[in-house]
Short mmCIF file of C-alpha atoms in Angstrom, two decimals:
data_model
loop_
_atom_site.label_atom_id
_atom_site.label_comp_id
_atom_site.label_asym_id
_atom_site.label_seq_id
_atom_site.Cartn_x
_atom_site.Cartn_y
_atom_site.Cartn_z
CA MET U 1 -10.55 -36.27 5.26
CA LYS U 2 -7.50 -38.28 4.32
CA ILE U 3 -4.11 -36.59 4.65
CA ALA U 4 -0.79 -37.61 3.09
CA LEU U 5 2.74 -36.26 3.38
CA VAL U 6 4.47 -36.33 -0.01
CA HIS U 7 8.23 -36.52 0.51
CA SER U 8 11.01 -37.16 -2.01
CA SER U 9 11.20 -40.75 -0.71
CA GLY U 10 7.48 -41.46 -1.19
CA THR U 11 3.97 -40.84 0.09
CA TYR U 12 3.30 -41.29 3.81
CA TRP U 13 -0.34 -41.48 4.91
CA LEU U 14 -0.82 -39.48 8.09
CA ALA U 15 -4.62 -39.77 8.42
CA GLY U 16 -6.70 -42.34 6.59
CA GLN U 17 -5.43 -44.06 3.52
CA VAL U 18 -6.96 -44.63 0.12
CA GLY U 19 -8.05 -48.27 -0.10
CA VAL U 20 -7.62 -48.96 3.65
CA SER U 21 -10.49 -49.46 6.08
CA GLU U 22 -11.33 -46.62 8.48
CA ARG U 23 -11.07 -49.20 11.29
CA VAL U 24 -7.42 -49.77 10.47
CA HIS U 25 -6.36 -46.16 9.77
CA SER U 26 -8.97 -43.49 10.52
CA SER U 27 -9.44 -40.27 8.60
CA ALA U 28 -8.57 -36.96 10.24
CA ALA U 29 -10.64 -35.97 13.28
CA ASP U 30 -10.59 -32.69 15.20
CA LEU U 31 -9.42 -31.04 11.96
CA GLU U 32 -8.36 -27.44 12.56
CA PHE U 33 -6.91 -24.95 10.06
CA SER U 34 -4.96 -21.81 10.94
CA GLY U 35 -3.05 -19.05 9.21
CA GLU U 36 -0.62 -16.38 10.28
CA ILE U 37 1.02 -13.32 8.74
CA ALA U 38 3.96 -11.17 9.76
CA VAL U 39 2.72 -7.93 11.36
CA GLN U 40 5.11 -5.10 12.08
CA GLY U 41 4.30 -2.35 14.56
CA GLN U 42 5.66 1.09 13.74
CA ASP U 43 6.17 3.87 16.27
CA ARG U 44 5.50 7.35 14.95
CA VAL U 45 6.62 10.63 16.50
CA ARG U 46 3.72 12.34 18.35
CA ALA U 47 1.17 9.93 16.88
CA PRO U 48 -1.75 8.98 19.11
CA ALA U 49 -1.23 5.28 18.38
CA ARG U 50 1.15 2.83 16.72
CA ALA U 51 0.63 1.97 13.07
CA PHE U 52 0.65 -1.68 12.03
CA ARG U 53 1.72 -3.01 8.65
CA ASP U 54 0.94 -6.33 7.03
CA ARG U 55 4.33 -7.70 5.93
CA LEU U 56 2.60 -10.63 4.21
CA ASN U 57 4.80 -13.75 4.68
CA TYR U 58 1.74 -15.96 5.09
CA SER U 59 2.10 -19.30 6.83
CA SER U 60 -0.57 -21.96 7.09
CA GLY U 61 -1.22 -24.61 9.68
CA VAL U 62 -3.37 -27.67 10.10
CA SER U 63 -3.78 -29.95 13.10
CA PHE U 64 -5.71 -33.19 13.43
CA THR U 65 -5.89 -36.53 15.18
CA THR U 66 -6.05 -40.01 13.76
CA SER U 67 -5.78 -43.58 15.02
CA ARG U 68 -4.15 -46.70 13.66
CA LYS U 69 -5.01 -50.24 14.64
CA PHE U 70 -2.42 -53.03 14.69
CA ASP U 71 -2.65 -56.80 14.96
CA THR U 72 -0.75 -56.99 18.25
CA LEU U 73 0.15 -54.81 21.22
CA THR U 74 3.84 -55.28 20.36
CA ALA U 75 3.29 -53.92 16.82
CA ALA U 76 1.43 -50.88 18.20
CA GLU U 77 4.17 -50.16 20.74
CA GLU U 78 6.94 -50.55 18.16
CA PHE U 79 5.15 -48.21 15.72
CA ALA U 80 4.74 -45.54 18.41
CA ALA U 81 8.32 -45.88 19.67
CA THR U 82 10.03 -45.82 16.25
CA TYR U 83 7.78 -43.32 14.45
CA ASP U 84 10.29 -40.43 14.59
CA ALA U 85 13.06 -42.55 13.07
CA VAL U 86 10.88 -43.85 10.21
CA TYR U 87 8.66 -40.98 9.04
CA PRO U 88 10.07 -37.87 7.31
CA ARG U 89 8.97 -34.42 8.50
CA THR U 90 9.15 -32.29 5.33
CA GLY U 91 7.42 -32.17 1.97
CA SER U 92 3.94 -31.20 0.91
CA ILE U 93 0.65 -32.15 2.54
CA GLU U 94 -2.20 -33.41 0.34
CA LEU U 95 -5.78 -33.27 1.63
CA TYR U 96 -8.25 -35.74 0.12
CA GLY U 97 -12.00 -35.15 0.35
CA ALA U 98 -14.73 -37.75 0.83
CA SER U 99 -14.55 -38.63 -2.89
CA GLU U 100 -10.82 -39.42 -2.41
CA VAL U 101 -9.82 -36.57 -4.74
CA ILE U 102 -7.20 -33.99 -3.73
CA VAL U 103 -8.93 -30.80 -2.55
CA ALA U 104 -5.81 -28.84 -1.48
CA THR U 105 -2.04 -29.13 -1.14
CA LEU U 106 0.07 -27.38 1.49
CA GLN U 107 3.50 -26.60 0.04
CA ASN U 108 6.73 -26.37 2.03
CA ALA U 109 5.19 -28.27 4.95
CA ILE U 110 6.88 -29.34 8.15
CA VAL U 111 5.19 -32.02 10.26
CA ASN U 112 5.99 -31.70 13.94
CA PRO U 113 6.59 -35.11 15.52
CA PRO U 114 3.11 -36.22 16.58
CA ARG U 115 2.10 -37.09 20.11
CA ARG U 116 1.38 -40.82 20.23
CA ARG U 117 -0.85 -42.62 22.71
CA VAL U 118 -0.91 -46.43 22.76
CA THR U 119 -4.20 -47.94 23.94
CA GLY U 120 -4.30 -51.69 23.48
CA VAL U 121 -3.60 -52.48 19.82
CA SER U 122 -4.38 -48.92 18.68
CA VAL U 123 -2.19 -45.82 18.49
CA GLN U 124 -3.73 -42.36 18.53
CA LEU U 125 -1.62 -39.71 16.80
CA ILE U 126 -2.03 -35.96 17.32
CA TYR U 127 -0.49 -33.98 14.45
CA SER U 128 0.46 -30.33 14.01
CA VAL U 129 1.68 -29.13 10.61
CA VAL U 130 2.96 -25.74 9.41
CA GLY U 131 3.69 -24.71 5.86
CA GLY U 132 3.49 -22.10 3.15
CA ALA U 133 0.49 -21.40 0.97
CA TRP U 134 -2.40 -23.73 0.19
CA GLU U 135 -2.71 -24.63 -3.48
CA LEU U 136 -6.04 -25.66 -4.99
CA PRO U 137 -6.32 -28.10 -7.88
CA GLU U 138 -7.00 -26.54 -11.29
CA GLY U 139 -10.72 -26.15 -11.92
CA PHE U 140 -11.52 -26.53 -8.22
CA GLU U 141 -15.06 -25.41 -7.34
CA TYR U 142 -16.06 -24.17 -3.93
CA LEU U 143 -19.15 -22.66 -2.32
CA THR U 144 -19.24 -19.13 -0.97
CA MET U 145 -21.14 -18.15 2.17
CA GLY U 146 -24.03 -17.08 -0.09
CA GLY U 147 -24.24 -20.52 -1.68
CA GLU U 148 -22.78 -19.52 -5.04
CA VAL U 149 -20.29 -21.82 -6.78
CA ILE U 150 -17.00 -20.30 -7.93
CA THR U 151 -14.49 -22.14 -10.13
CA MET U 152 -10.81 -21.39 -9.50
CA ASP U 153 -8.52 -21.30 -12.55
#
């Protein structure tokens, strides 16, 4: 999966890149999705247990690793050292499937500064992103656990 951060100043490819070799900028590996809601516990007089309420306020998360290959060790080290000063941290995250078509967009995303490991001329980046709700493209089809296809309007 290819992943891009869309910021007001442009598109920044975080994992993979359309038209770029996987050897130069790899697609997302160790891809992990998460979600969280606000839960409020309520104490009740003489109740045998607390009651819990779903306060909604859904937040989404995605984490992944990727690697980038550079021509020289110096270029790899400079990329890793200056990453935080060059790349923005806010915008929306676009996920591209194997057919290089957007499969989902995470709105109101914040990209935590990634951990960076320089090994020779390559830099491994470990990303963690939080955001609002996932949006699916219009007419998106997905499979259910039973194998049925459902089209989202």
